[in-house]
Amino acid sequence: MINREECVDEKEVRVWSWGAGTYGQLAVGSVHDALLPQPVPTLGHHGVSLIACGGAHAAAITDKCDVVTWGRGSGGALGHGDIATIPFPKIVHSLQGKKIRYVAAGWNHTAFIAENGKIFTCGDGAFGQLGHGDLKSCSTPRMIIELSLQTVSFVACGMRHTLALVIGGETSTVFSFGSSKCGQLGIAPSTTNVTALQPLAKKSQKECIPKQIHKLIKDNVSCIAANGDHSAAITDSGSLYLWGKGYAGDPDIFLPSLVAGNLSFCQVALSWSQGLGLSRDGELLTWGSSKCSQSGLESRIQGAVSYDPSLTNPDFTYPEENQTRGIINQNKVFFIGGTSGVNLTSEASSHNDDGWVRHVGNSEEQSLNLSCLKKNDISLDDRYSVNAQSNSARPRIWRVQGLEGIKVVQIAAGAEHFALVSDFGAVMTWGWGEHGQLGFGTDNDQGFPHEVCFDGSPNHAKSACSIRVCCGSGFMFTIKEYHIHRCLRLEGI
Amino acid sequence: MSYDDVEIEDMEWSDELQAYTYPCPCGDLFQITRDELRTGEEIARCPSCSLYITVIYNAEDFQEQMSTIQKDSTGIPVVV
């Protein structure tokens, strides 16, 4: 009698969705909002590794490198050859066999990258965001001929524009196409290269052929992001460039603009009015301000961040160390040091154990006040000293508060809400919550990141070996991958 | 409070909805009809949520257009 054990390692994928569901974008067959995470077994069975969420549709890559899409089909964004809306995942037949390895979704268009680096797009093309040289919509994914000689690595889709990143050897190239109205293409408005065939495109500020972003030509871009009318790129060295619609009422930025020279970023996620950047130190930074302020979100969101003037103001100088201590002891902030861009008055402030002074005073002038000084350790902030040659269009950078002791490993942004994954496997959300997109069982907004419970337990997350959050405009998905070690005892003679 | 100010030329005409539309953060569309624009309405609402936008347009453009339409449909000139 011999007893032996056969063991196999299996991968199990589980997927949850929640938030706005009017167009079937939650992939569960219904057209209703969901205030709490609900399992999506069909996506689990497909073993999806990546989900790209758009305005009201989404696309996912299966374990066989096929693509499934679902949600609103207007404009042909689902790629099934029609404009039907479907509330459950369906395989895009025309992409079968192409081995798709990356997808991105915009408001109403979708982009796919095949294993060989060819890029395909479908959906609404009214702004040139499909890159096919016209302003036509397309309901079946079509290869972008203009980029057919390139090996595209990543693609990012905004509301009405698209960015494509080509990484080759020691150089990288970022291409952009679609609406250029707010500068989201990162190319200076041209007056010379308009042909007679493109009068309409010129008039309405649309680029329907991929254009190289020359401003980024000397930088090795490794990561791109787009949402709303905003764009961003991160370089190998961790520099962050932003361009597109101005944040918090600032003017639009038409050329990529370097942010806070000495900060080193590894991830960036953009909403329609804010940005979120993850530094290599694990610090979560944000800029812009939410426009869903009728719900009180703006003040609460701003209450959740602290502003370091030296992050973005090249003229800012920190006060002497002893003076700083004096301020902290008095529990007030007074103006010290000279700068033209910072309007400082005496303000009531409080400070907390981590040493950052938090502003609790006049909220209207909040962003202008010296509300954030590092206690006892001025030199720590040398890393934030700003490159003086950078231009002035950059937004103010704030730290997201409420994350003490939490290391962030992934970030995502919807139109007006955000999500992160911590190194302990917690999924946290905050922002606008009217459609339940925060997953807390209510339609309330949330100023600070809070942990989402799956199957009633926040700790459930910790057994998963890989977790990924994906945000659409008003909804989101979470993918958890589990490695299961199964052993079978075999009995024989 | 208005979510955003949007110029009419940035909105898209939808034959299906018979309205000018603009993306709403919830995933649905802000909508405003020609009739509403003709009466001077400047708020475009989203049917799915509480958000709305302020539409920036020249009211005269739509008054002229409407009077043309009424002439065409009835054959009788109508003073608008």
mmCIF file of N, CA and C in Angstrom, chain A residues 331-383:
data_model
loop_
_atom_site.group_PDB
_atom_site.id
_atom_site.type_symbol
_atom_site.label_atom_id
_atom_site.label_comp_id
_atom_site.label_asym_id
_atom_site.label_seq_id
_atom_site.Cartn_x
_atom_site.Cartn_y
_atom_site.Cartn_z
ATOM 1 N N ASN A 331 1.090 77.217 18.735
ATOM 2 C CA ASN A 331 -0.046 76.608 18.058
ATOM 3 C C ASN A 331 -0.675 77.552 17.042
ATOM 4 N N LYS A 332 0.123 78.405 16.468
ATOM 5 C CA LYS A 332 -0.376 79.324 15.460
ATOM 6 C C LYS A 332 0.638 79.400 14.326
ATOM 7 N N VAL A 333 0.184 79.798 13.189
ATOM 8 C CA VAL A 333 1.104 79.976 12.081
ATOM 9 C C VAL A 333 1.163 81.461 11.732
ATOM 10 N N PHE A 334 2.351 81.999 11.741
ATOM 11 C CA PHE A 334 2.544 83.372 11.301
ATOM 12 C C PHE A 334 3.401 83.376 10.058
ATOM 13 N N PHE A 335 3.346 84.420 9.346
ATOM 14 C CA PHE A 335 4.151 84.517 8.146
ATOM 15 C C PHE A 335 5.622 84.694 8.483
ATOM 16 N N ILE A 336 6.421 83.834 7.925
ATOM 17 C CA ILE A 336 7.874 83.964 8.042
ATOM 18 C C ILE A 336 8.461 83.671 6.677
ATOM 19 N N GLY A 337 9.448 84.378 6.271
ATOM 20 C CA GLY A 337 10.075 84.109 4.977
ATOM 21 C C GLY A 337 9.353 84.848 3.876
ATOM 22 N N GLY A 338 10.059 85.176 2.833
ATOM 23 C CA GLY A 338 9.480 86.016 1.790
ATOM 24 C C GLY A 338 9.070 85.244 0.567
ATOM 25 N N THR A 339 7.889 85.475 0.105
ATOM 26 C CA THR A 339 7.469 84.885 -1.158
ATOM 27 C C THR A 339 6.310 85.676 -1.728
ATOM 28 N N SER A 340 6.316 85.799 -3.004
ATOM 29 C CA SER A 340 5.249 86.589 -3.623
ATOM 30 C C SER A 340 3.954 85.801 -3.753
ATOM 31 N N GLY A 341 4.085 84.482 -3.871
ATOM 32 C CA GLY A 341 2.893 83.705 -4.176
ATOM 33 C C GLY A 341 2.128 83.237 -2.957
ATOM 34 N N VAL A 342 2.634 83.468 -1.781
ATOM 35 C CA VAL A 342 1.957 82.953 -0.600
ATOM 36 C C VAL A 342 1.468 84.107 0.255
ATOM 37 N N ASN A 343 0.196 84.138 0.456
ATOM 38 C CA ASN A 343 -0.426 85.207 1.210
ATOM 39 C C ASN A 343 -0.617 84.719 2.635
ATOM 40 N N LEU A 344 0.152 85.246 3.537
ATOM 41 C CA LEU A 344 0.146 84.680 4.873
ATOM 42 C C LEU A 344 -0.322 85.646 5.927
ATOM 43 N N THR A 345 -1.223 85.186 6.714
ATOM 44 C CA THR A 345 -1.700 85.960 7.848
ATOM 45 C C THR A 345 -1.631 85.045 9.049
ATOM 46 N N SER A 346 -1.893 85.576 10.198
ATOM 47 C CA SER A 346 -1.909 84.680 11.353
ATOM 48 C C SER A 346 -3.183 83.856 11.300
ATOM 49 N N GLU A 347 -3.051 82.614 11.574
ATOM 50 C CA GLU A 347 -4.176 81.672 11.440
ATOM 51 C C GLU A 347 -4.168 80.708 12.608
ATOM 52 N N ALA A 348 -5.318 80.317 12.997
ATOM 53 C CA ALA A 348 -5.399 79.251 13.988
ATOM 54 C C ALA A 348 -5.088 77.935 13.295
ATOM 55 N N SER A 349 -4.208 77.172 13.865
ATOM 56 C CA SER A 349 -3.876 75.881 13.278
ATOM 57 C C SER A 349 -3.684 74.869 14.390
ATOM 58 N N SER A 350 -3.718 73.631 14.033
ATOM 59 C CA SER A 350 -3.432 72.605 15.024
ATOM 60 C C SER A 350 -2.334 71.731 14.467
ATOM 61 N N HIS A 351 -1.635 71.024 15.318
ATOM 62 C CA HIS A 351 -0.661 70.089 14.805
ATOM 63 C C HIS A 351 -0.876 68.741 15.453
ATOM 64 N N ASN A 352 -0.349 67.744 14.807
ATOM 65 C CA ASN A 352 -0.592 66.391 15.305
ATOM 66 C C ASN A 352 0.721 65.659 15.500
ATOM 67 N N ASP A 353 0.622 64.424 15.879
ATOM 68 C CA ASP A 353 1.809 63.678 16.283
ATOM 69 C C ASP A 353 2.819 63.469 15.159
ATOM 70 N N ASP A 354 2.368 63.426 13.944
ATOM 71 C CA ASP A 354 3.327 63.166 12.878
ATOM 72 C C ASP A 354 4.089 64.425 12.493
ATOM 73 N N GLY A 355 3.784 65.511 13.147
ATOM 74 C CA GLY A 355 4.602 66.694 12.972
ATOM 75 C C GLY A 355 4.086 67.681 11.958
ATOM 76 N N TRP A 356 3.059 67.322 11.204
ATOM 77 C CA TRP A 356 2.544 68.261 10.218
ATOM 78 C C TRP A 356 1.494 69.142 10.861
ATOM 79 N N VAL A 357 1.629 70.429 10.616
ATOM 80 C CA VAL A 357 0.635 71.361 11.127
ATOM 81 C C VAL A 357 -0.561 71.326 10.189
ATOM 82 N N ARG A 358 -1.721 71.133 10.743
ATOM 83 C CA ARG A 358 -2.897 71.090 9.870
ATOM 84 C C ARG A 358 -3.735 72.332 10.043
ATOM 85 N N HIS A 359 -4.143 72.839 8.955
ATOM 86 C CA HIS A 359 -4.888 74.077 8.940
ATOM 87 C C HIS A 359 -6.313 73.842 9.400
ATOM 88 N N VAL A 360 -6.779 74.658 10.317
ATOM 89 C CA VAL A 360 -8.181 74.531 10.720
ATOM 90 C C VAL A 360 -8.888 75.880 10.631
ATOM 91 N N GLY A 361 -8.223 76.849 10.057
ATOM 92 C CA GLY A 361 -8.773 78.206 10.029
ATOM 93 C C GLY A 361 -9.574 78.502 8.785
ATOM 94 N N ASN A 362 -9.524 79.720 8.400
ATOM 95 C CA ASN A 362 -10.265 80.251 7.258
ATOM 96 C C ASN A 362 -10.110 79.377 6.016
ATOM 97 N N SER A 363 -11.165 78.745 5.595
ATOM 98 C CA SER A 363 -11.029 77.777 4.507
ATOM 99 C C SER A 363 -10.942 78.440 3.135
ATOM 100 N N GLU A 364 -11.474 79.644 3.000
ATOM 101 C CA GLU A 364 -11.430 80.291 1.690
ATOM 102 C C GLU A 364 -10.001 80.566 1.242
ATOM 103 N N GLU A 365 -9.192 80.946 2.207
ATOM 104 C CA GLU A 365 -7.805 81.280 1.877
ATOM 105 C C GLU A 365 -6.886 80.106 2.154
ATOM 106 N N GLN A 366 -7.480 78.960 2.408
ATOM 107 C CA GLN A 366 -6.707 77.817 2.877
ATOM 108 C C GLN A 366 -5.497 77.498 2.007
ATOM 109 N N SER A 367 -5.735 77.466 0.714
ATOM 110 C CA SER A 367 -4.659 77.022 -0.155
ATOM 111 C C SER A 367 -3.517 78.018 -0.188
ATOM 112 N N LEU A 368 -3.752 79.208 0.262
ATOM 113 C CA LEU A 368 -2.710 80.213 0.193
ATOM 114 C C LEU A 368 -1.913 80.320 1.483
ATOM 115 N N ASN A 369 -2.403 79.676 2.501
ATOM 116 C CA ASN A 369 -1.758 79.890 3.783
ATOM 117 C C ASN A 369 -0.662 78.892 4.086
ATOM 118 N N LEU A 370 0.237 79.346 4.913
ATOM 119 C CA LEU A 370 1.354 78.503 5.338
ATOM 120 C C LEU A 370 0.820 77.534 6.370
ATOM 121 N N SER A 371 0.171 76.494 5.888
ATOM 122 C CA SER A 371 -0.550 75.636 6.819
ATOM 123 C C SER A 371 0.201 74.351 7.125
ATOM 124 N N CYS A 372 1.377 74.229 6.603
ATOM 125 C CA CYS A 372 2.006 72.934 6.719
ATOM 126 C C CYS A 372 3.514 73.072 6.885
ATOM 127 N N LEU A 373 3.988 72.926 8.091
ATOM 128 C CA LEU A 373 5.424 72.991 8.337
ATOM 129 C C LEU A 373 5.840 71.733 9.057
ATOM 130 N N LYS A 374 6.963 71.198 8.670
ATOM 131 C CA LYS A 374 7.432 69.986 9.325
ATOM 132 C C LYS A 374 8.120 70.381 10.617
ATOM 133 N N LYS A 375 7.624 69.856 11.688
ATOM 134 C CA LYS A 375 8.139 70.203 13.003
ATOM 135 C C LYS A 375 9.523 69.592 13.228
ATOM 136 N N ASN A 376 10.433 70.364 13.771
ATOM 137 C CA ASN A 376 11.753 69.898 14.240
ATOM 138 C C ASN A 376 12.686 69.395 13.141
ATOM 139 N N ASP A 377 12.258 69.259 11.964
ATOM 140 C CA ASP A 377 13.109 68.614 10.968
ATOM 141 C C ASP A 377 12.997 69.296 9.618
ATOM 142 N N ILE A 378 13.518 70.489 9.549
ATOM 143 C CA ILE A 378 13.412 71.255 8.329
ATOM 144 C C ILE A 378 14.157 70.585 7.181
ATOM 145 N N SER A 379 15.289 69.966 7.497
ATOM 146 C CA SER A 379 16.116 69.412 6.429
ATOM 147 C C SER A 379 15.399 68.304 5.662
ATOM 148 N N LEU A 380 14.465 67.652 6.327
ATOM 149 C CA LEU A 380 13.691 66.611 5.660
ATOM 150 C C LEU A 380 13.052 67.125 4.381
ATOM 151 N N ASP A 381 12.747 68.404 4.404
ATOM 152 C CA ASP A 381 12.009 68.946 3.274
ATOM 153 C C ASP A 381 12.907 69.420 2.142
ATOM 154 N N ASP A 382 14.196 69.228 2.303
ATOM 155 C CA ASP A 382 15.091 69.612 1.214
ATOM 156 C C ASP A 382 14.760 68.860 -0.059
ATOM 157 N N ARG A 383 14.262 67.633 0.111
ATOM 158 C CA ARG A 383 13.963 66.839 -1.080
ATOM 159 C C ARG A 383 12.814 67.450 -1.884
#
